[in-house]
Coordinates of C-alpha atoms and ligand atoms in Angstrom, one line a residue:
X1420 CA 33.4 8.8 14.5
X1421 CA 32.2 6.0 12.1
X1422 CA 30.2 7.1 9.0
X1423 CA 26.6 6.4 10.0
X1424 CA 24.4 4.6 7.5
X1425 CA 20.9 3.4 7.5
X1426 CA 20.6 -0.2 8.7
X1427 CA 20.7 -2.8 5.9
X1428 CA 17.3 -2.9 4.1
X1429 CA 16.1 0.4 5.6
X1430 CA 15.7 3.5 3.6
X1431 CA 15.4 7.3 4.0
X1432 CA 12.7 8.9 1.9
X1433 CA 13.9 12.2 0.6
X1434 CA 11.3 14.8 -0.1
X1435 CA 10.4 13.7 -3.7
X1436 CA 10.2 10.0 -2.7
X1437 CA 8.3 10.8 0.4
X1438 CA 5.8 12.9 -1.6
X1439 CA 5.2 10.1 -4.0
X1440 CA 4.7 7.6 -1.1
X1441 CA 2.3 10.0 0.5
X1442 CA 0.5 10.6 -2.8
X1443 CA -0.3 6.9 -3.1
X1444 CA -1.3 6.8 0.5
X1445 CA -3.6 9.7 0.1
X1446 CA -5.3 8.0 -2.8
X1447 CA -5.9 4.9 -0.7
X1448 CA -7.4 7.1 2.0
X1449 CA -9.6 8.8 -0.6
X1450 CA -10.8 5.4 -1.7
X1451 CA -11.3 4.2 1.8
X1452 CA -13.8 7.1 2.2
X1453 CA -15.5 6.3 -1.1
X1454 CA -15.9 2.6 -0.1
X1455 CA -16.9 3.3 3.5
X1456 CA -13.7 1.9 5.2
X1457 CA -12.7 3.4 8.6
X1458 CA -9.2 3.7 9.7
X1459 CA -7.7 1.9 12.7
X1460 CA -4.2 2.4 14.0
X1461 CA -2.6 -0.6 15.6
X1462 CA 0.9 -0.9 17.2
X1463 CA 4.0 -1.6 15.2
X1464 CA 5.1 -3.8 18.1
X1465 CA 3.0 -6.8 19.0
X1466 CA 3.5 -10.0 21.0
X1467 CA 5.6 -12.6 19.1
X1468 CA 3.0 -15.2 19.9
X1469 CA 0.3 -13.2 18.1
X1470 CA 2.5 -12.4 15.1
X1471 CA 3.8 -15.9 14.7
X1472 CA 0.4 -17.7 15.3
X1473 CA -0.9 -17.9 11.7
X1474 CA 1.5 -16.0 9.5
X1475 CA 3.1 -19.0 8.0
X1476 CA 6.7 -20.4 8.2
X1477 CA 8.0 -18.0 5.5
X1478 CA 7.1 -14.9 7.4
X1479 CA 7.8 -16.4 10.8
X1480 CA 11.4 -17.0 9.9
X1481 CA 11.9 -13.4 8.7
X1482 CA 10.4 -11.6 11.7
X1483 CA 12.2 -9.0 13.7
X1484 CA 11.9 -10.3 17.2
X1485 CA 13.3 -9.1 20.5
X1486 CA 12.8 -9.2 24.2
X1487 CA 11.8 -6.0 26.0
X1488 CA 13.3 -5.0 29.3
X1489 CA 10.5 -6.9 31.1
X1490 CA 11.4 -10.1 29.3
X1491 CA 8.4 -10.1 27.0
X1492 CA 9.0 -11.7 23.6
X1493 CA 7.9 -9.2 21.0
X1494 CA 8.1 -8.6 17.3
X1495 CA 7.8 -5.8 14.7
X1496 CA 4.7 -6.4 12.7
X1497 CA 5.3 -8.2 9.4
X1498 CA 1.7 -7.7 8.3
X1499 CA -1.5 -6.1 9.6
X1500 CA -4.0 -8.9 9.5
X1501 CA -2.8 -10.5 12.8
X1502 CA -3.4 -7.2 14.7
X1503 CA -6.9 -6.9 13.1
X1504 CA -7.8 -10.5 14.0
X1505 CA -6.6 -9.7 17.6
X1506 CA -9.0 -6.7 17.7
X1507 CA -11.8 -8.7 16.2
X1508 CA -11.3 -11.4 18.9
X1509 CA -11.3 -8.8 21.7
X1510 CA -12.3 -5.2 21.6
X1511 CA -14.3 -5.3 18.4
X1512 CA -15.8 -8.7 19.1
X1513 CA -19.4 -7.5 19.4
X1514 CA -19.4 -4.8 16.7
X1515 CA -22.2 -5.2 14.2
X1516 CA -21.1 -6.6 10.9
X1517 CA -20.0 -5.9 8.3
X1518 CA -17.0 -4.0 9.4
X1519 CA -14.9 -2.2 6.9
X1520 CA -11.5 -1.3 8.4
X1521 CA -8.3 -0.1 6.9
X1522 CA -4.8 0.7 8.1
X1523 CA -1.8 2.3 6.5
X1524 CA 1.7 2.0 7.9
X1525 CA 5.1 0.4 7.9
X1526 CA 5.9 -3.3 8.2
X1527 CA 9.1 -5.2 8.9
X1528 CA 10.4 -8.4 7.4
X1529 CA 14.0 -9.6 7.3
X1530 CA 13.9 -10.1 3.5
X1531 CA 17.0 -10.1 1.4
X1532 CA 17.2 -6.5 0.1
X1533 CA 16.8 -6.2 -3.7
X1534 CA 14.7 -4.4 -6.2
X1535 CA 11.3 -3.8 -4.6
X1536 CA 12.1 -5.8 -1.5
X1537 CA 12.9 -3.9 1.6
X1538 CA 13.1 -4.7 5.3
X1539 CA 10.8 -1.8 6.1
X1540 CA 8.0 -1.3 3.7
X1541 CA 4.6 0.3 3.6
X1542 CA 1.1 -1.1 3.0
X1543 CA -2.4 0.1 2.9
X1544 CA -4.5 -2.7 4.1
X1545 CA -8.2 -3.2 3.7
X1546 CA -10.4 -5.7 5.5
X1547 CA -14.1 -6.4 5.0
X1548 CA -15.2 -8.4 8.0
X1549 CA -18.4 -10.4 8.5
X1550 CA -19.5 -11.5 5.1
X1551 CA -19.0 -14.8 3.3
X1552 CA -20.6 -13.6 0.2
X1553 CA -19.0 -12.9 -3.2
X1554 CA -20.1 -9.3 -2.9
X1555 CA -17.5 -8.7 -0.2
X1556 CA -14.6 -10.2 -2.3
X1557 CA -15.8 -8.1 -5.3
X1558 CA -15.8 -4.9 -3.2
X1559 CA -12.1 -5.4 -2.2
X1560 CA -11.2 -6.2 -5.8
X1561 CA -13.1 -3.2 -7.1
X1562 CA -11.4 -0.9 -4.6
X1563 CA -8.0 -2.2 -5.6
X1564 CA -8.8 -1.8 -9.3
X1565 CA -9.8 1.8 -8.6
X1566 CA -6.6 2.4 -6.7
X1567 CA -4.4 1.2 -9.5
X1568 CA -6.3 3.2 -12.1
X1569 CA -6.2 6.4 -9.9
X1570 CA -2.4 6.2 -9.5
X1571 CA -2.3 6.1 -13.3
X1572 CA -1.1 2.6 -13.9
X1573 CA -2.2 1.6 -17.4
X1574 CA -1.0 -1.9 -17.6
X1575 CA -1.6 -4.3 -14.7
X1576 CA -3.2 -7.6 -14.1
X1577 CA -4.5 -9.7 -11.2
X1578 CA -3.3 -13.2 -10.6
X1579 CA -6.3 -15.0 -9.2
X1580 CA -6.8 -18.4 -7.5
X1581 CA -8.7 -20.1 -4.7
X1582 CA -7.0 -22.0 -2.0
X1583 CA -10.1 -24.2 -1.6
X1584 CA -9.3 -26.0 -4.8
X1585 CA -6.0 -27.6 -3.7
X1586 CA -7.0 -27.8 -0.1
X1587 CA -10.3 -29.4 -1.1
X1588 CA -8.4 -32.1 -3.0
X1589 CA -5.8 -32.8 -0.3
X1590 CA -8.5 -32.7 2.5
X1591 CA -10.5 -35.4 0.7
X1592 CA -7.3 -37.5 0.7
X1593 CA -6.9 -37.1 4.5
X1594 CA -3.9 -34.8 4.2
X1595 CA -3.8 -32.9 7.5
X1596 CA -3.7 -29.1 7.7
X1597 CA 0.0 -29.0 8.5
X1598 CA 1.0 -31.0 5.5
X1599 CA -1.5 -29.0 3.4
X1600 CA 0.3 -25.9 4.5
X1601 CA 3.7 -27.3 3.5
X1602 CA 2.3 -28.1 0.0
X1603 CA 0.8 -24.6 -0.2
X1604 CA 4.2 -23.1 0.7
X1605 CA 5.8 -25.0 -2.2
X1606 CA 3.1 -23.8 -4.6
X1607 CA 3.7 -20.3 -3.4
X1608 CA 7.3 -20.7 -4.5
X1609 CA 6.2 -22.3 -7.8
X1610 CA 7.9 -25.6 -6.8
X1611 CA 5.1 -27.7 -8.4
X1612 CA 7.3 -30.8 -8.8
X1613 CA 8.3 -30.7 -5.1
X1614 CA 4.7 -30.2 -4.1
X1615 CA 3.8 -33.4 -6.1
X1616 CA 6.6 -35.3 -4.5
X1617 CA 5.5 -34.3 -1.1
X1618 CA 1.9 -35.3 -1.9
X1619 CA 3.2 -38.7 -3.1
X1620 CA 5.2 -39.2 0.1
X1621 CA 2.0 -38.6 2.0
X1622 CA 0.5 -41.6 0.2
X1623 CA -2.3 -39.8 -1.6
X1624 CA -4.1 -41.8 -4.3
X1625 CA -2.9 -41.8 -8.0
X1626 CA -6.1 -40.0 -8.9
X1627 CA -5.2 -37.3 -6.5
X1628 CA -1.7 -36.9 -8.0
X1629 CA -3.2 -36.9 -11.5
X1630 CA -5.7 -34.2 -10.5
X1631 CA -3.1 -32.0 -8.8
X1632 CA -0.9 -32.3 -11.9
X1633 CA -3.7 -31.1 -14.1
X1634 CA -4.6 -28.4 -11.7
X1635 CA -1.1 -27.0 -11.6
X1636 CA -1.2 -26.5 -15.3
X1637 CA -4.6 -24.8 -15.6
X1638 CA -4.4 -21.1 -16.1
X1639 CA -5.8 -18.5 -18.5
X1640 CA -7.3 -15.1 -19.0
X1641 CA -10.8 -16.2 -20.0
X1642 CA -12.6 -16.7 -16.7
X1643 CA -15.5 -18.8 -18.1
X1644 CA -13.2 -21.2 -19.9
X1645 CA -10.8 -21.6 -17.0
X1646 CA -13.5 -22.1 -14.5
X1647 CA -15.0 -24.9 -16.7
X1648 CA -11.6 -26.5 -17.0
X1649 CA -11.0 -26.5 -13.3
X1650 CA -14.4 -27.9 -12.7
X1651 CA -13.9 -30.8 -15.0
X1652 CA -10.5 -31.5 -13.3
X1653 CA -11.9 -31.6 -9.8
X1654 CA -15.3 -33.1 -10.4
X1655 CA -14.6 -36.0 -8.0
X1656 CA -13.7 -33.6 -5.1
X1657 CA -16.8 -32.0 -3.6
X1658 CA -15.1 -29.3 -1.5
X1659 CA -12.8 -28.4 -4.4
X1660 CA -16.0 -28.1 -6.5
X1661 CA -17.5 -25.7 -4.0
X1662 CA -14.3 -23.6 -4.2
X1663 CA -14.4 -23.4 -8.0
X1664 CA -18.1 -22.4 -7.9
X1665 CA -17.4 -19.7 -5.4
X1666 CA -14.5 -18.4 -7.5
X1667 CA -16.7 -18.5 -10.6
X1668 CA -19.5 -16.6 -8.8
X1669 CA -17.1 -13.8 -7.7
X1670 CA -15.6 -13.4 -11.2
X1671 CA -19.1 -13.4 -12.8
X1672 CA -20.2 -10.7 -10.4
X1673 CA -17.2 -8.6 -11.2
X1674 CA -17.9 -9.0 -14.9
X1675 CA -21.6 -8.3 -14.7
X1676 CA -21.0 -5.4 -12.2
X1677 CA -18.7 -3.6 -14.6
X1678 CA -15.5 -4.1 -12.7
X1679 CA -13.0 -4.8 -15.4
X1680 CA -9.3 -5.6 -15.3
X1681 CA -6.9 -8.1 -16.9
X1682 CA -6.5 -11.3 -15.0
X1683 CA -4.8 -14.6 -15.1
X1684 CA -6.7 -17.3 -13.2
X1685 CA -4.3 -20.0 -12.0
X1686 CA -5.8 -23.1 -10.3
X1687 CA -2.5 -24.0 -8.5
X1688 CA -1.7 -20.5 -7.2
X1689 CA -1.0 -20.2 -3.5
X1690 CA 0.1 -17.3 -1.2
X1691 CA 2.7 -17.3 1.5
X1692 CA 0.3 -16.6 4.3
X1693 CA -1.3 -19.7 5.8
X1694 CA -4.6 -18.3 6.8
X1695 CA -6.4 -18.0 3.5
X1696 CA -9.6 -20.0 3.0
X1697 CA -11.0 -18.7 -0.2
X1698 CA -10.3 -16.6 -3.2
X1699 CA -6.7 -15.2 -3.3
X1700 CA -5.1 -12.7 -5.6
X1701 CA -2.0 -10.7 -6.4
X1702 CA -1.4 -7.7 -8.5
X1703 CA 1.4 -7.5 -11.2
X1704 CA 2.7 -5.2 -13.8
X1705 CA 4.6 -6.5 -16.8
X1706 CA 7.7 -4.4 -15.9
X1707 CA 8.2 -6.2 -12.5
X1708 CA 8.1 -9.8 -11.5
X1709 CA 7.2 -9.0 -7.9
X1710 CA 3.6 -8.5 -6.7
X1711 CA 2.3 -5.0 -6.0
X1712 CA -0.2 -6.3 -3.6
X1713 CA -2.0 -9.4 -2.5
X1714 CA -4.9 -10.6 -0.5
X1715 CA -7.8 -13.0 -0.2
X1716 CA -10.5 -14.5 2.0
X1717 CA -9.7 -15.7 5.5
X1718 CA -12.8 -17.1 7.1
X1719 CA -11.2 -18.9 10.1
X1720 CA -8.5 -16.6 11.3
X1721 CA -10.5 -14.6 13.8
X1722 CA -11.9 -17.7 15.4
X1723 CA -8.4 -19.1 15.7
X1724 CA -7.4 -16.0 17.6
X1725 CA -10.3 -16.7 20.1
X1726 CA -13.0 -14.6 18.4
X1727 CA -16.4 -15.6 17.2
X1728 CA -16.4 -17.5 13.9
X1729 CA -16.2 -14.5 11.6
X1730 CA -15.7 -14.6 7.8
X1731 CA -13.4 -11.9 6.3
X1732 CA -11.7 -10.9 3.2
X1733 CA -8.9 -8.3 2.7
X1734 CA -6.0 -7.0 0.7
X1735 CA -2.6 -5.4 1.3
X1736 CA -1.4 -2.9 -1.2
X1737 CA 2.4 -2.5 -1.3
X1738 CA 2.8 1.2 -1.4
X1739 CA 6.6 1.1 -2.2
X1740 CA 6.1 -1.2 -5.1
X1741 CA 3.1 0.7 -6.5
X1742 CA 5.4 3.8 -6.6
X1743 CA 8.1 1.7 -8.4
X1744 CA 5.5 0.6 -10.9
X1745 CA 4.4 4.2 -11.4
X1746 CA 8.0 5.1 -12.2
X1747 CA 8.3 2.2 -14.7
X1748 CA 5.1 3.2 -16.4
X1749 CA 6.0 6.8 -16.3
X1750 CA 2.9 8.0 -14.5
X1751 CA 4.3 10.6 -12.1
X1752 CA 2.2 11.5 -9.1
X1753 CA -0.1 14.5 -9.6
X1754 CA 1.1 16.4 -6.6
X1755 CA -0.7 19.7 -6.1
X1756 CA 1.9 22.3 -5.5
X1757 CA 1.2 25.4 -3.4
X1758 CA 1.8 29.0 -4.1
X1759 CA 5.2 29.6 -2.6
X1760 CA 6.6 32.9 -1.6
X1761 CA 9.8 33.9 0.1
X1762 CA 9.7 36.8 2.5
X1763 CA 12.9 38.9 2.6
X1764 CA 13.6 41.9 4.7
X1765 CA 16.2 44.6 4.4
X1766 CA 17.5 45.7 7.8
X1767 CA 17.1 44.1 11.2
X1768 CA 14.3 46.6 12.2
X1769 CA 11.9 44.9 9.7
X1770 CA 12.4 41.4 11.1
X1771 CA 9.2 41.5 13.1
X1772 CA 7.1 42.9 10.3
X1773 CA 8.5 40.2 8.0
X1774 CA 7.4 37.6 10.5
X1775 CA 3.9 39.2 10.7
X1776 CA 3.6 39.3 6.9
X1777 CA 4.7 35.7 6.6
X1778 CA 2.0 34.7 9.1
X1779 CA -0.6 36.7 7.2
X1780 CA 0.3 34.9 4.0
X1781 CA 0.0 31.5 5.6
X1782 CA -3.3 32.3 7.1
X1783 CA -4.4 33.1 3.5
X1784 CA -3.1 29.6 2.4
X1785 CA 0.1 30.9 0.8
X1786 CA 3.2 28.9 1.7
X1787 CA 5.7 31.6 3.0
X1788 CA 9.3 31.0 3.9
X1789 CA 10.8 33.7 6.0
X1790 CA 14.5 34.5 5.2
X1791 CA 16.3 33.0 8.1
X1792 CA 19.9 33.2 7.0
X1793 CA 20.4 37.0 7.3
X1794 CA 21.4 37.2 3.7
X1795 CA 21.5 40.2 1.4
X1796 CA 18.5 40.4 -0.9
X1797 CA 20.3 39.2 -4.0
X1798 CA 21.7 36.1 -2.3
X1799 CA 18.3 35.3 -0.8
X1800 CA 16.6 35.7 -4.2
X1801 CA 19.2 33.5 -5.8
X1802 CA 18.4 30.8 -3.3
X1803 CA 14.6 31.2 -3.9
X1804 CA 15.2 30.9 -7.6
X1805 CA 17.3 27.7 -7.1
X1806 CA 14.5 26.2 -5.1
X1807 CA 11.8 27.0 -7.6
X1808 CA 10.0 29.6 -5.5
X1809 CA 8.1 31.8 -7.9
X1810 CA 7.6 35.0 -5.9
X1811 CA 9.4 37.0 -3.3
X1812 CA 8.0 39.7 -1.0
X1813 CA 10.7 42.2 -0.1
X1814 CA 10.4 44.5 2.8
X1815 CA 12.5 47.7 2.5
X1816 CA 12.5 50.6 4.9
X1817 CA 11.4 53.2 2.3
X1818 CA 8.4 51.1 1.1
X1819 CA 7.4 50.2 4.7
X1820 CA 7.1 53.8 5.6
X1821 CA 4.3 54.1 3.0
X1822 CA 2.7 50.8 4.0
X1823 CA 4.0 49.2 0.9
X1824 CA 6.0 46.1 0.0
X1825 CA 7.8 44.9 -3.1
X1826 CA 6.4 41.8 -4.9
X1827 CA 9.0 40.2 -7.2
X1828 CA 8.1 37.8 -9.9
X1829 CA 11.1 35.5 -10.0
X1830 CA 10.5 34.1 -13.5
X1831 CA 9.9 37.4 -15.2
X1832 CA 12.5 39.1 -13.1
X1833 CA 10.3 42.1 -12.6
X1834 CA 8.9 43.7 -9.4
X1835 CA 6.2 46.0 -8.3
X1836 CA 5.6 48.1 -5.3
X1837 CA 2.2 47.5 -3.8
X1838 CA 0.1 48.4 -0.8
X1839 CA 0.4 45.8 2.0
X1840 CA -3.3 45.2 2.0
X1841 CA -3.3 44.2 -1.6
X1842 CA -0.4 41.7 -1.3
X1843 CA -2.5 38.5 -1.1
X1844 CA -4.7 39.5 -4.0
X1845 CA -1.6 40.4 -6.1
X1846 CA 0.0 37.0 -5.3
X1847 CA -3.1 35.2 -6.3
X1848 CA -3.4 37.2 -9.5
X1849 CA 0.2 36.6 -10.4
X1850 CA 0.1 32.8 -9.9
X1851 CA -2.8 31.8 -12.1
X1852 CA -1.8 28.1 -12.0
X1853 CA -0.8 27.4 -8.4
X1854 CA 2.9 27.1 -8.6
Ligands
AMP2821 P1 1.9 -10.0 1.8 O1 1.6 -9.4 3.1 O2 3.1 -10.9 1.8 O3 0.7 -10.6 1.2 O4 2.4 -8.8 0.9 C1 1.5 -7.9 0.4 C2 2.2 -6.9 -0.4 O5 3.2 -6.2 0.4 C3 3.1 -7.4 -1.5 O6 2.4 -7.7 -2.7 C4 4.1 -6.3 -1.7 O7 3.6 -5.3 -2.5 C5 4.3 -5.8 -0.3 N1 5.5 -6.4 0.3 C6 5.6 -7.6 0.9 N2 6.9 -7.8 1.3 C7 7.6 -6.7 0.9 C8 9.0 -6.3 1.0 N3 9.9 -7.0 1.6 N4 9.3 -5.1 0.5 C9 8.4 -4.3 -0.2 N5 7.1 -4.6 -0.3 C10 6.7 -5.8 0.2

């Protein structure tokens, strides 16, 4: 037999890693509740056509695609937004707005595996649908800020931009959407010089090139100053001006509304996905040069999928990368551990009673592991010790006759004989801090 391995780019999550992933996931669910988002579960497999429609060349090329036995062309979802847009164009078409939806799950991209880049990864994805207003963008950013704080990250920042700035300039120069997308893709890869060359080849005006050059260089932490700088650069481009005003309004709202985080506003910032129409953002920590999450406004996507014109804004949090950042910043998950007890019996005749006691403990909320290896008490206790179980309940024939059991404290290495009916109380008493 060959030695089986996980497929390239795929990972197993062993208990500690799985617990950390689920911890972050649990926090996203908690926040969903606090912000009024409702969960939807969409399929991992969708039609290729849907997934490829608006995801952008970058992602399209890295999709896992296949034909099913019926000859349908399908793909593993590389992102959630296409599925949500599909729902909004169909089943949820007539739902009253705003809609606050979220999903959590795995996604698939044929990325080159490296630190923080996997072929199967996990996101929590929040979408606020039905509003064009800055309040909606602010809500998504506030939720994300709360998530990063709650998982304990102390040092993180948002990279912020607005696709309407560059698109507004290019649109005014009659650059069509397809070519705009190509330029945005280059910006996403930080290939500013190539973006300028492409724009030149498209015969845009010298003023346009000069403006783009200026735009690509504008960035900074002080939102008021950066917004003013961008405004003076794009003053001749009406649509770009609208975009800067919109960005400024959202940032102002965040500031006056007490949502505080570090940020870098970059006028030439673009994201890989093609469907953004407004403010966009990504999250970074200083220890990693890959984004922990990203999102933005996409006001036309739902319409492009056949739905009503519906504005929307949303974010995807990369759960894997958030856990990596937690490791780097040494903020371990606060995983609540349960009281754990091992139930050991001496002699085959006590097997059923042991099972019954284990059930009784579980009903009372105590995690109980029944000895299943038929080991002698000392061996079973050694194993409990090794696995960090703090207490053992031992059933012996002598004690059982009197309706008693032995409760052993594994750390203190002492044990007491107690009446069966007091067992739960004793366990509670002896584990003051759930352990
Ligand atoms: P995107 O859907 O490309 O906007 O990505 C949103 C977030 O998903 C990123 O910021 C990452 O945190 C995460 N992500 C995207 N691709 C990968 C990957 N290949 N491996 C791990 N996380 C990823």
